[in-house]
Coordinates of C-alpha atoms and ligand atoms in Angstrom, one line a residue:
M1 CA 136.3 136.3 98.7
N2 CA 134.1 137.9 101.5
K3 CA 132.9 134.2 102.2
I4 CA 136.1 133.0 103.4
R5 CA 137.4 132.9 106.8
N6 CA 141.0 131.7 107.6
F7 CA 141.8 131.1 111.2
C8 CA 144.0 129.4 113.2
I9 CA 143.9 127.9 117.0
I10 CA 146.4 128.9 119.4
A11 CA 146.8 127.5 122.8
H12 CA 149.1 126.4 125.5
I13 CA 150.1 122.5 125.0
D14 CA 147.1 120.3 126.2
H15 CA 144.5 123.0 126.4
G16 CA 142.4 121.2 124.0
K17 CA 143.1 122.5 120.5
S18 CA 142.9 119.3 118.5
T19 CA 139.7 117.8 120.3
L20 CA 138.1 121.5 119.6
A21 CA 139.3 121.2 116.1
D22 CA 137.8 117.9 115.8
R23 CA 134.2 119.1 117.2
L24 CA 134.4 122.0 114.6
L25 CA 134.8 119.4 111.8
E26 CA 132.2 117.2 113.2
Y27 CA 129.7 120.2 113.7
T28 CA 130.3 121.8 109.9
K29 CA 129.8 117.9 108.6
T30 CA 133.2 117.9 107.4
V31 CA 134.0 114.5 108.9
E32 CA 131.2 112.1 109.4
G33 CA 130.5 108.7 110.8
K34 CA 133.4 106.3 110.4
D35 CA 136.0 108.8 109.7
L36 CA 135.2 110.4 113.0
Q37 CA 138.1 109.1 115.1
A38 CA 139.8 111.3 117.8
Q39 CA 142.1 114.0 116.7
V40 CA 141.7 113.6 113.1
L41 CA 144.1 116.2 112.4
D42 CA 146.8 114.6 114.1
N43 CA 147.4 111.8 111.4
M44 CA 151.0 111.0 112.4
D45 CA 150.9 107.7 114.6
L46 CA 153.4 109.5 116.9
E47 CA 151.1 112.2 117.3
R48 CA 148.4 110.3 118.1
E49 CA 149.9 108.4 120.8
R50 CA 151.8 111.3 122.3
G51 CA 148.7 113.2 122.1
I52 CA 150.6 116.2 120.6
T53 CA 150.6 118.0 117.3
I54 CA 153.9 117.8 115.6
K55 CA 153.2 119.3 112.0
S56 CA 150.7 121.8 111.4
H57 CA 147.8 120.9 109.2
A58 CA 144.9 122.7 107.5
I59 CA 141.4 121.8 106.5
Q60 CA 138.6 123.3 104.8
M61 CA 135.0 123.4 106.3
E62 CA 131.9 124.5 104.9
Y63 CA 129.2 126.3 107.2
M64 CA 125.7 127.7 106.6
Y65 CA 125.5 131.1 108.5
K66 CA 122.2 133.0 107.9
G67 CA 121.2 131.1 104.8
E68 CA 124.6 131.7 103.1
K69 CA 127.3 129.2 102.6
Y70 CA 130.8 130.1 104.1
I71 CA 134.2 128.6 103.7
L72 CA 136.3 128.2 106.7
N73 CA 139.8 127.2 106.4
L74 CA 141.2 126.1 109.8
I75 CA 145.0 126.0 110.2
D76 CA 146.1 123.7 113.1
T77 CA 149.3 124.6 114.7
P78 CA 151.5 122.8 116.8
G79 CA 151.7 123.9 120.6
H80 CA 155.3 123.0 121.8
V81 CA 158.2 125.6 121.9
D82 CA 160.4 123.5 119.6
F83 CA 157.8 124.1 116.6
S84 CA 157.1 127.8 117.4
Y85 CA 158.4 128.8 113.7
E86 CA 155.6 126.8 112.5
V87 CA 153.2 128.4 114.6
S88 CA 154.2 131.8 113.5
R89 CA 153.9 130.9 109.7
S90 CA 150.3 129.5 110.2
I91 CA 149.5 132.5 112.0
A92 CA 150.8 134.7 108.9
A93 CA 148.4 132.9 106.6
C94 CA 145.2 133.6 108.7
E95 CA 143.0 136.8 109.6
G96 CA 141.9 135.5 112.9
A97 CA 142.6 133.1 115.8
L98 CA 140.9 131.3 118.3
L99 CA 142.7 131.7 121.7
I100 CA 141.9 128.4 123.6
V101 CA 142.4 128.6 127.4
D102 CA 141.6 125.8 129.7
A103 CA 139.3 126.7 132.2
A104 CA 141.2 124.5 134.9
Q105 CA 144.8 125.7 134.3
G106 CA 144.4 129.4 133.1
I107 CA 146.6 131.2 131.0
Q108 CA 150.1 129.6 130.6
A109 CA 153.4 130.7 129.0
Q110 CA 152.6 129.6 125.5
T111 CA 149.0 131.2 125.6
I112 CA 150.9 134.4 125.8
S113 CA 153.7 133.7 123.5
N114 CA 151.3 132.5 120.9
L115 CA 149.1 135.3 121.5
Y116 CA 151.8 138.1 120.9
M117 CA 152.5 136.3 117.7
A118 CA 149.0 136.6 116.7
I119 CA 148.7 140.2 117.7
D120 CA 151.9 141.1 115.9
N121 CA 150.3 139.6 112.8
D122 CA 147.0 141.9 113.4
L123 CA 144.8 138.8 114.0
E124 CA 141.4 139.2 115.3
I125 CA 141.3 137.2 118.6
I126 CA 138.5 135.1 119.6
P127 CA 139.0 134.2 123.3
I128 CA 137.5 130.6 124.3
L129 CA 137.4 129.4 127.8
N130 CA 137.7 125.7 127.0
K131 CA 136.8 122.4 129.1
I132 CA 134.3 124.0 131.1
D133 CA 132.8 120.8 131.7
L134 CA 135.7 119.8 134.2
P135 CA 134.6 119.6 137.6
S136 CA 138.2 121.6 138.5
A137 CA 137.2 124.4 136.0
M138 CA 137.3 127.8 137.4
P139 CA 135.4 129.8 134.5
E140 CA 135.2 133.1 136.7
E141 CA 138.8 133.2 137.5
V142 CA 140.2 132.4 134.1
E143 CA 137.6 134.7 132.6
D144 CA 139.2 137.5 134.6
Q145 CA 142.9 136.6 133.3
I146 CA 141.8 136.6 129.8
I147 CA 139.9 140.0 130.3
E148 CA 143.1 141.5 131.8
L149 CA 145.4 140.1 129.3
L150 CA 143.3 141.0 126.2
G151 CA 141.5 143.8 127.3
V152 CA 138.0 142.4 126.1
K153 CA 134.7 142.4 127.5
K154 CA 133.4 139.5 129.5
E155 CA 130.5 138.7 126.8
E156 CA 133.3 138.2 124.2
I157 CA 134.7 135.1 125.6
I158 CA 133.0 132.1 124.5
R159 CA 132.5 129.2 127.0
A160 CA 133.3 125.7 125.5
S161 CA 134.0 122.1 125.8
G162 CA 135.6 120.3 123.3
K163 CA 134.2 117.1 125.1
T164 CA 130.6 118.0 125.3
G165 CA 130.4 120.2 122.1
E166 CA 129.0 123.0 124.3
G167 CA 129.7 126.5 122.6
V168 CA 130.9 125.0 119.3
Y169 CA 128.2 126.8 117.3
D170 CA 128.8 129.8 119.1
I171 CA 132.5 129.5 117.9
L172 CA 131.6 128.8 114.4
D173 CA 129.2 132.0 114.4
A174 CA 131.8 134.1 115.8
I175 CA 134.3 132.9 113.2
I176 CA 132.0 134.4 110.5
E177 CA 130.8 137.6 112.5
R178 CA 134.3 138.8 113.9
I179 CA 136.9 137.5 111.8
P180 CA 137.5 139.7 108.8
A181 CA 137.4 138.0 105.2
P182 CA 141.0 137.8 103.6
E183 CA 141.9 141.0 101.6
G184 CA 144.0 140.7 98.6
D185 CA 143.7 141.5 94.8
P186 CA 142.6 138.6 92.6
E187 CA 143.8 140.6 89.7
A188 CA 147.4 141.2 90.9
P189 CA 150.5 139.1 90.3
L190 CA 150.1 135.7 92.3
Q191 CA 151.5 135.7 95.8
A192 CA 151.0 132.7 97.6
L193 CA 152.5 132.0 101.2
I194 CA 153.9 128.6 102.1
F195 CA 153.0 127.8 105.5
D196 CA 153.6 123.9 105.6
S197 CA 154.7 121.1 103.4
V198 CA 154.3 117.3 103.9
F199 CA 155.8 114.4 102.5
N200 CA 154.0 111.8 100.8
S201 CA 155.4 108.5 99.6
F202 CA 153.1 108.2 96.5
R203 CA 152.8 112.0 95.6
G204 CA 156.0 113.5 96.6
I205 CA 156.4 116.8 98.4
I206 CA 153.0 118.7 99.0
A207 CA 153.0 122.3 99.8
Y208 CA 150.3 123.9 101.6
F209 CA 149.7 127.6 101.1
K210 CA 147.4 130.6 101.2
V211 CA 146.9 132.8 98.2
V212 CA 147.3 136.4 99.3
N213 CA 147.1 137.8 95.8
G214 CA 146.0 136.9 92.2
S215 CA 145.2 133.0 92.0
L216 CA 146.8 129.8 91.1
R217 CA 145.5 127.4 88.2
K218 CA 146.4 123.9 87.6
G219 CA 149.2 123.6 85.0
D220 CA 150.5 127.1 85.6
L221 CA 154.3 127.5 85.6
V222 CA 155.3 128.8 89.0
K223 CA 158.3 129.9 90.6
F224 CA 159.1 129.8 94.6
I225 CA 160.7 133.2 95.3
N226 CA 163.3 132.5 98.0
T227 CA 164.8 129.3 96.4
G228 CA 164.3 130.4 92.9
K229 CA 163.1 126.9 91.6
E230 CA 160.5 126.7 88.9
Y231 CA 157.9 124.0 88.6
D232 CA 154.7 123.1 86.9
A233 CA 151.7 122.9 89.0
D234 CA 150.8 119.3 88.2
E235 CA 147.9 119.5 90.9
V236 CA 146.5 122.1 92.9
G237 CA 143.3 122.0 95.0
V238 CA 141.9 122.5 98.6
L239 CA 142.2 120.4 101.6
K240 CA 139.4 118.7 102.9
L241 CA 139.9 115.7 105.1
N242 CA 141.8 114.6 101.8
M243 CA 143.1 116.6 99.3
S244 CA 140.6 117.9 96.9
P245 CA 141.8 118.8 93.4
R246 CA 140.4 121.9 91.9
D247 CA 141.1 123.9 88.6
E248 CA 142.1 126.9 90.5
V249 CA 142.8 128.1 94.1
Q250 CA 141.4 131.6 94.4
C251 CA 142.7 134.7 96.0
G252 CA 142.2 134.5 99.8
D253 CA 141.7 130.7 99.9
V254 CA 144.1 128.1 101.4
G255 CA 145.1 125.1 99.3
Y256 CA 147.8 122.7 98.2
I257 CA 150.2 122.2 95.2
I258 CA 152.0 119.2 94.0
S259 CA 154.5 120.0 91.7
G260 CA 157.5 117.1 91.2
I261 CA 159.2 118.8 94.2
K262 CA 161.9 116.3 95.0
T263 CA 162.8 117.1 98.6
S264 CA 161.4 119.1 101.4
K265 CA 164.4 121.3 101.2
E266 CA 163.2 123.0 98.3
V267 CA 160.0 124.1 99.9
K268 CA 160.6 126.3 102.8
V269 CA 158.1 127.3 105.0
G270 CA 157.6 131.1 104.7
D271 CA 158.8 131.0 100.9
T272 CA 156.2 132.7 98.4
I273 CA 154.9 131.1 95.2
T274 CA 154.4 133.3 92.2
H275 CA 154.1 133.0 88.7
V276 CA 156.9 132.6 86.2
K277 CA 155.1 134.7 83.7
N278 CA 153.9 137.9 85.2
P279 CA 155.8 137.5 88.6
A280 CA 155.1 139.5 91.8
N281 CA 158.0 141.9 92.3
K282 CA 158.7 140.7 95.9
A283 CA 158.0 138.0 98.2
I284 CA 155.7 138.2 101.1
A285 CA 157.7 139.4 104.1
G286 CA 158.5 137.1 107.1
F287 CA 160.7 134.5 105.7
E288 CA 163.1 132.9 108.2
E289 CA 165.2 129.9 107.8
V290 CA 164.7 127.7 110.6
K291 CA 168.0 126.9 112.6
P292 CA 168.7 123.7 114.5
M293 CA 169.7 124.8 118.0
V294 CA 170.5 121.5 119.6
F295 CA 173.0 119.0 118.5
A296 CA 173.6 115.4 119.1
G297 CA 175.4 112.6 117.8
V298 CA 173.6 109.7 116.6
Y299 CA 175.5 106.4 116.2
P300 CA 174.4 102.9 114.9
I301 CA 174.6 100.3 117.4
D302 CA 176.0 98.1 115.1
S303 CA 178.8 100.0 113.0
E304 CA 177.6 98.1 109.8
D305 CA 174.2 99.9 109.7
F306 CA 175.9 103.2 109.0
E307 CA 174.9 103.3 105.3
D308 CA 171.2 102.3 106.5
L309 CA 171.2 104.9 108.9
R310 CA 172.2 107.5 106.4
S311 CA 169.4 106.6 104.0
S312 CA 167.0 106.8 106.9
L313 CA 167.9 110.1 108.0
E314 CA 167.7 111.1 104.4
K315 CA 164.2 109.8 104.3
L316 CA 163.4 111.6 107.3
Q317 CA 164.8 114.7 106.2
L318 CA 162.3 114.5 102.9
N319 CA 159.5 114.9 105.7
D320 CA 161.2 117.2 107.8
A321 CA 163.3 119.9 106.5
S322 CA 164.1 121.3 110.0
L323 CA 166.4 118.1 110.9
T324 CA 170.0 118.5 109.6
F325 CA 173.0 116.1 109.7
Q326 CA 176.3 115.3 109.0
P327 CA 178.5 112.4 109.0
E328 CA 181.2 112.4 112.0
S329 CA 183.2 109.8 113.8
S330 CA 184.0 109.2 117.4
V331 CA 186.6 107.2 118.7
A332 CA 184.2 105.5 121.0
L333 CA 181.3 105.1 118.8
G334 CA 182.8 104.6 115.4
F335 CA 180.9 106.3 112.3
G336 CA 177.7 108.3 112.9
F337 CA 176.1 111.5 112.4
R338 CA 175.8 114.8 114.3
C339 CA 172.1 115.6 114.0
G340 CA 170.8 119.4 114.4
F341 CA 167.2 119.6 116.0
L342 CA 165.0 122.6 116.8
G343 CA 164.8 121.3 120.5
L344 CA 164.7 118.5 123.0
L345 CA 161.3 117.2 121.8
H346 CA 162.3 117.3 118.4
M347 CA 165.2 115.2 119.0
E348 CA 163.2 112.5 121.0
I349 CA 160.5 112.5 118.2
I350 CA 163.2 111.8 115.4
Q351 CA 164.9 109.1 117.5
E352 CA 161.8 107.8 118.1
R353 CA 160.6 107.7 114.2
L354 CA 164.1 106.1 113.5
D355 CA 163.3 103.4 115.8
R356 CA 159.7 102.8 114.7
E357 CA 159.5 103.6 110.9
F358 CA 163.1 102.3 110.0
N359 CA 163.9 99.9 112.8
M360 CA 167.1 101.6 113.5
D361 CA 168.8 100.7 116.6
V362 CA 171.0 103.9 117.6
I363 CA 173.1 105.4 120.1
T364 CA 172.3 109.3 120.9
T365 CA 174.9 111.3 122.6
V366 CA 174.3 114.0 125.0
P367 CA 172.6 116.8 123.2
N368 CA 174.5 120.1 123.1
V369 CA 174.2 123.7 121.6
S370 CA 176.1 125.4 119.0
Y371 CA 179.3 127.3 120.3
I372 CA 180.8 130.4 118.5
V373 CA 184.5 129.9 119.1
H374 CA 186.8 132.8 118.4
D375 CA 190.5 131.8 118.2
K376 CA 193.7 134.1 119.0
K377 CA 193.9 134.7 115.1
G378 CA 190.6 136.6 115.0
N379 CA 188.9 133.9 113.3
K380 CA 185.5 132.5 114.4
K381 CA 183.8 129.3 113.7
E382 CA 180.5 127.4 114.8
V383 CA 181.1 124.2 116.8
H384 CA 178.4 121.7 117.1
N385 CA 180.4 119.3 118.9
P386 CA 182.4 119.5 122.1
A387 CA 184.7 117.0 120.8
G388 CA 185.4 119.4 117.7
L389 CA 186.6 122.2 120.1
P390 CA 190.2 123.4 118.8
D391 CA 193.0 123.1 121.4
P392 CA 192.3 125.1 124.3
T393 CA 195.6 126.9 123.9
L394 CA 194.2 128.4 120.4
I395 CA 191.0 129.6 121.8
D396 CA 190.6 133.3 122.5
Y397 CA 186.9 133.1 123.8
I398 CA 183.8 131.4 123.3
E399 CA 180.2 132.2 123.1
E400 CA 177.2 130.6 123.8
P401 CA 173.6 131.0 122.9
Y402 CA 171.2 132.6 125.5
I403 CA 167.5 132.3 125.5
R404 CA 164.7 134.6 126.9
A405 CA 162.6 132.4 128.8
S406 CA 159.2 133.2 130.5
V407 CA 157.8 131.0 133.3
I408 CA 154.4 131.6 134.4
T409 CA 153.5 130.1 137.8
S410 CA 151.8 130.6 141.1
T411 CA 153.5 132.8 143.8
T412 CA 154.2 129.7 145.9
Y413 CA 156.8 128.4 143.7
I414 CA 158.6 131.4 143.0
G415 CA 161.5 130.8 145.5
P416 CA 162.4 127.1 144.3
I417 CA 162.0 128.3 140.5
M418 CA 164.5 131.3 141.0
T419 CA 166.9 129.1 142.7
L420 CA 166.5 126.7 139.8
C421 CA 167.4 129.5 137.3
L422 CA 170.1 131.0 139.1
G423 CA 171.6 127.3 139.3
K424 CA 171.4 127.3 135.6
R425 CA 173.2 130.8 135.2
G426 CA 170.1 132.3 134.6
I427 CA 169.8 136.3 134.8
L428 CA 166.5 137.7 136.0
I429 CA 165.1 140.3 133.7
K430 CA 161.7 140.8 135.0
Q431 CA 158.8 139.7 137.2
E432 CA 155.3 140.5 136.7
Y433 CA 152.0 139.9 138.3
I434 CA 149.4 138.6 136.1
S435 CA 146.3 138.4 138.2
G436 CA 145.4 136.9 141.6
D437 CA 148.6 135.0 142.5
R438 CA 150.0 134.2 139.1
V439 CA 153.2 135.7 138.2
E440 CA 155.4 135.6 135.1
I441 CA 159.3 135.4 135.5
I442 CA 161.6 136.4 132.5
Y443 CA 165.1 135.1 132.6
D444 CA 167.9 135.1 130.1
I445 CA 169.5 131.4 130.5
P446 CA 172.3 129.8 128.5
L447 CA 170.6 127.2 126.2
G448 CA 173.2 124.8 127.0
E449 CA 171.9 124.7 130.7
I450 CA 168.1 124.4 129.4
V451 CA 169.1 121.4 127.1
I452 CA 170.2 119.2 130.0
D453 CA 167.4 118.9 132.6
F454 CA 165.7 122.1 132.9
Y455 CA 162.1 121.2 132.1
D456 CA 162.0 118.2 134.1
K457 CA 163.6 119.8 137.3
L458 CA 161.0 122.7 136.6
K459 CA 158.0 120.5 136.5
S460 CA 159.1 118.7 139.6
I461 CA 159.7 121.6 141.8
S462 CA 156.5 123.4 140.7
K463 CA 154.2 120.2 141.1
G464 CA 153.7 120.9 137.6
Y465 CA 152.2 124.3 138.0
A466 CA 154.6 126.2 136.1
S467 CA 154.7 126.8 132.3
F468 CA 157.6 127.5 130.2
D469 CA 158.3 129.0 126.9
Y470 CA 161.5 130.6 125.3
H471 CA 163.0 132.1 122.3
M472 CA 166.5 132.7 121.0
H473 CA 168.0 135.8 122.4
D474 CA 171.6 136.0 121.7
Y475 CA 175.1 134.9 121.9
R476 CA 177.3 135.9 124.8
E477 CA 180.9 135.3 125.9
S478 CA 181.2 132.7 128.6
K479 CA 183.8 130.9 130.5
L480 CA 183.5 127.5 129.1
A481 CA 185.7 124.5 129.5
K482 CA 185.8 121.1 127.8
L483 CA 185.3 118.3 130.4
D484 CA 186.6 114.8 129.3
I485 CA 185.6 111.5 130.6
L486 CA 188.2 108.6 130.6
L487 CA 187.4 105.2 131.1
N488 CA 190.6 103.1 132.1
G489 CA 192.6 106.0 130.9
E490 CA 191.1 106.3 127.4
S491 CA 189.2 109.4 126.7
V492 CA 185.6 108.8 125.6
D493 CA 184.9 111.4 122.9
A494 CA 181.2 111.0 123.2
L495 CA 181.0 111.7 126.7
S496 CA 182.8 115.2 126.4
T497 CA 180.9 118.1 127.3
L498 CA 181.4 122.0 127.6
T499 CA 180.7 123.4 130.9
H500 CA 180.9 126.6 132.9
V501 CA 184.5 126.6 134.7
D502 CA 183.0 127.6 137.9
N503 CA 180.7 124.5 138.0
A504 CA 183.3 122.1 136.3
V505 CA 184.6 120.3 139.6
T506 CA 181.3 119.7 140.9
F507 CA 179.9 118.8 137.7
G508 CA 182.9 116.2 136.8
R509 CA 182.3 114.5 140.2
R510 CA 178.6 113.9 139.7
M511 CA 179.4 112.6 136.2
C512 CA 181.9 109.9 137.5
E513 CA 179.4 108.9 140.3
K514 CA 176.5 108.7 137.8
L515 CA 178.7 106.6 135.4
K516 CA 179.7 104.4 138.3
E517 CA 176.0 103.6 138.4
L518 CA 175.5 103.2 134.9
I519 CA 178.1 101.1 133.7
P520 CA 177.9 97.4 134.9
R521 CA 180.7 95.6 136.7
Q522 CA 182.8 93.8 134.3
Q523 CA 185.6 91.3 134.7
F524 CA 188.4 93.8 135.8
D525 CA 188.2 97.2 137.5
I526 CA 187.4 100.3 135.8
A527 CA 188.6 103.7 136.3
I528 CA 186.2 106.5 135.6
Q529 CA 187.9 109.9 135.6
A530 CA 186.9 113.4 134.7
A531 CA 189.5 115.7 133.3
I532 CA 190.0 119.1 132.0
G533 CA 192.9 119.4 129.7
A534 CA 195.6 117.2 131.4
K535 CA 194.2 117.9 134.8
I536 CA 192.3 114.9 136.4
I537 CA 189.4 116.6 138.5
A538 CA 187.4 113.6 139.8
R539 CA 187.9 109.7 139.8
E540 CA 185.5 106.6 140.7
T541 CA 186.3 103.1 140.6
I542 CA 183.9 100.1 139.4
K543 CA 185.2 97.1 141.1
A544 CA 185.6 93.9 139.0
V545 CA 183.2 91.0 139.2
R546 CA 183.1 87.6 137.7
K547 CA 179.6 86.8 136.8
D548 CA 178.8 83.4 134.7
V549 CA 175.1 83.3 134.1
T550 CA 175.1 79.5 133.4
A551 CA 176.8 78.8 136.8
K552 CA 173.6 78.2 138.1
C553 CA 172.3 75.5 135.8
Y554 CA 174.7 72.7 136.5
G555 CA 173.4 69.4 134.7
G556 CA 173.3 68.8 131.2
D557 CA 170.2 71.0 130.2
I558 CA 172.0 72.7 127.2
S559 CA 168.9 74.5 126.0
R560 CA 168.3 76.1 129.1
K561 CA 171.8 77.4 128.9
R562 CA 171.6 78.5 125.6
K563 CA 168.5 80.5 126.2
L564 CA 170.3 82.3 129.4
L565 CA 173.3 83.1 126.9
E566 CA 170.9 84.4 124.2
K567 CA 169.3 86.5 126.8
Q568 CA 172.7 88.0 128.0
K569 CA 173.4 88.6 124.2
E570 CA 170.2 90.7 124.0
G571 CA 171.3 92.7 126.9
K572 CA 174.5 93.4 125.1
K573 CA 173.0 94.8 122.1
R574 CA 172.4 98.0 123.6
M575 CA 176.0 98.1 124.9
K576 CA 179.0 99.7 122.9
Q577 CA 182.4 98.6 123.5
V578 CA 184.7 101.5 124.3
G579 CA 188.5 100.4 124.7
N580 CA 187.9 97.4 126.9
V581 CA 184.8 98.4 128.7
E582 CA 181.2 97.8 127.8
V583 CA 179.4 100.8 127.9
P584 CA 175.5 100.6 127.9
Q585 CA 173.5 103.5 125.7
K586 CA 172.2 105.0 128.9
A587 CA 175.6 106.2 130.1
F588 CA 176.0 108.0 127.2
L589 CA 173.1 110.2 128.4
A590 CA 174.3 110.1 131.9
V591 CA 174.6 114.0 132.1
L592 CA 170.8 114.1 131.7
K593 CA 170.4 112.1 134.8
L594 CA 172.4 113.9 137.2
D595 CA 170.6 114.7 140.5
Ligands
GTP601 N1 137.0 117.4 130.2 C1 137.4 117.9 129.1 N2 138.7 117.3 128.4 C2 139.3 117.7 127.1 C3 138.5 118.8 126.7 N3 139.3 119.2 125.5 C4 140.5 118.1 125.5 N4 140.4 117.6 126.6 C5 141.3 116.6 126.9 O1 142.6 117.3 127.1 C6 143.7 116.7 126.6 C7 144.5 117.5 125.6 O2 143.7 117.7 124.5 P1 144.1 117.9 123.0 O3 143.2 118.3 122.2 O4 145.0 116.7 122.6 O5 145.1 119.1 123.3 P2 146.0 120.1 122.3 O6 145.9 121.5 122.6 O7 145.6 119.7 120.9 O8 147.3 119.6 122.6 P3 148.7 119.8 121.5 O9 148.4 119.3 120.1 O10 149.9 118.9 122.1 O11 149.1 121.1 121.7 C8 143.3 115.4 126.1 O12 143.4 114.4 126.8 C9 141.7 115.8 125.8 O13 140.8 114.6 125.8 C10 137.2 119.4 127.4 O14 136.5 120.2 126.6 N5 137.0 118.7 128.6

C-alpha cells in the first residue's frame, strides 16, 4: 500500500487539466504511439469537441522512482460548476491534489472553490504553474498569488507546461515525495467509496471506487450501503486506458466493478460498497443526493415522437443519473417532459446529446428553478414549472433558491459587475482583495436570475476577465408573480415565467418586443400580450403579410417550385403551431435573449 498514490487534478476550467493529464499518461508510458490522441481521458465525443470534461474518469499509471515501482491513480475531475458534486466525490477518493493554475490567467473562482474542497478533505496540495510556455505568461505574478493563497514556499510551486512537457517529471516525483500513501486497514471489513459510474452498452453499469478498508475480490457478494442492494462482483479490476480485470482490488487502490447493475440510479456516487458477509457497520461519510436545480420542458417537435423521446431520455438517464424527467403536458406544446438538470451547461449538453445520439428534434422551454410554494392552508409544495403554480388567491408566499456566488475579477470591472449583480437582485456579502488588483466579490443572488443570462452578461461586461462560481445557499421568501404571454388572446403556457413583481412590467414589455422580433409575420395580425393574472401589462402587434414563395417563379418550372416549397417546409419543421400562430423554437427561449 505504501507504493500507491491516489491524486486528482483540480483547476479552473481551461487551465489545462486534461492536457497535463495526457502528458502524465505519456511520460509514464501508460499510453503510447497510436493511442496518443489529444485528451485521452475525455472519451465522450462531445467532451472532445467542446474541450471540456463532463464526467470524471480514473486511470492507473506505473512510475519508477529511485528504482522502485509505484502505482499512481489519477482521478480526473470536471471543472465546470454544474458538476461540482462529482469533483467533491473524486476529491474524497484521493490523498493529494495537483492544483493547476494557468500562468497567464492566474487564480480564478473555481481554483479557489475546488481548492477549499481539497483542503476540507485534508489533501496534500501540489501547486503547479501551468502553460508557462505562453508568451503572455506572468509566472512571477501568479506565483505570488499562489503563495498568498496557499501559504507555500516559492520552491514548492512547480513550473510546467502541458504543451511542451516541461516540468512533467518534476510533477511525477512530487506526487511520490509529497502525497502520502493511502491509509486504511486491509484486514478490516470492506469499505469502498463509489466516486463515479458509467454506462457501457455492452457491459452495463460500471462503478468506479476506491477501497478505503479491506479488499474486494472477484465473485464476492457485495452490498451498496445506501441503496441496500446486493450484487455478485462478476468482474473487478483496475483502470488502465481500458479496464484491466484482476482477481482482487486491494486496500488503498482504485478500481471498477461490474455486477449486473441495471440502471445508473442504483449506483449513487458517494455510496459505499461492503461485503454481505462481514459487512462494515457504516458507510463512509459524505454521501449526498445530487439534486437538479434547473428545470425546463422538453417537447418533441412532432407530437408522434413522444414515446421515442421517453425512451431516449431513459437511455440518457442510464448514463447520467443526475438527469430527471417527468411527463407533463402543455396546451401550447402538447405532451413532453419536465426535465431537471444540475445547471445550464448540463441542460445544453443533454439537449445536444438528444439531438446527436438519438436524433430527436425537440423544443426546450425557458429554464426555471424549483420554487417552494406555501398555500394559505399551511401546506407547502415544490413547483418545477411556473405553469403549475396554484391560483394566486390560494398562495400565501413563495420561496426561491438563492446561491452564494463568488466572482473574481480585476478592480477595473468591479463597478459594472456590481451593477449587474444588483440588477439581478443580488445582495453583497463581502469584497476581498486577493493580490495586486484582483478582487473577490461574494454575492447572494436568486438562482432564477442566474439561470437566465448571467454568465453571458458577466463575460461581456468584464471582457472575459471575470470568473464565477457558486453553490446553493438557501431558500428565501420573495415577491414573485407569474407572468403570462398571450398570442392572439390565447395564453401560451410554455412562455410563462415567474418574475419579481418590481421587475414585472419592464420584463413583460421586453418579452413582447423580443417575441415580435422572433415570430415571423403571418397572414393575419398577431397580438402579443403580457399579463399578470387578468391584467394586461404590455402589448405588441405583428402586422400581417402575405408571402407566396413561388410567386417569383412564373413559367412552368414545376421542379423549381417544388424545391422552394420543400425548403419552406424545412423551415417550418422547427415551428410549433400555437392556436393559429406558428411559433419558432427560438421564441420559446426569448427570455434568454432579452437585452
Ligand atoms: N500554450 C499552452 N496551452 C495549453 C497548455 N495546456 C493546455 N493548453 C490549452 O489550453 C486549453 C484548455 O486545455 P484543457 O486541457 O482542455 O483544459 P481543462 O482544464 O482540462 O478544461 P476542462 O476539462 O474543461 O476543465 C486547450 O486549448 C489546450 O490546448 C500549455 O501548457 N500551454
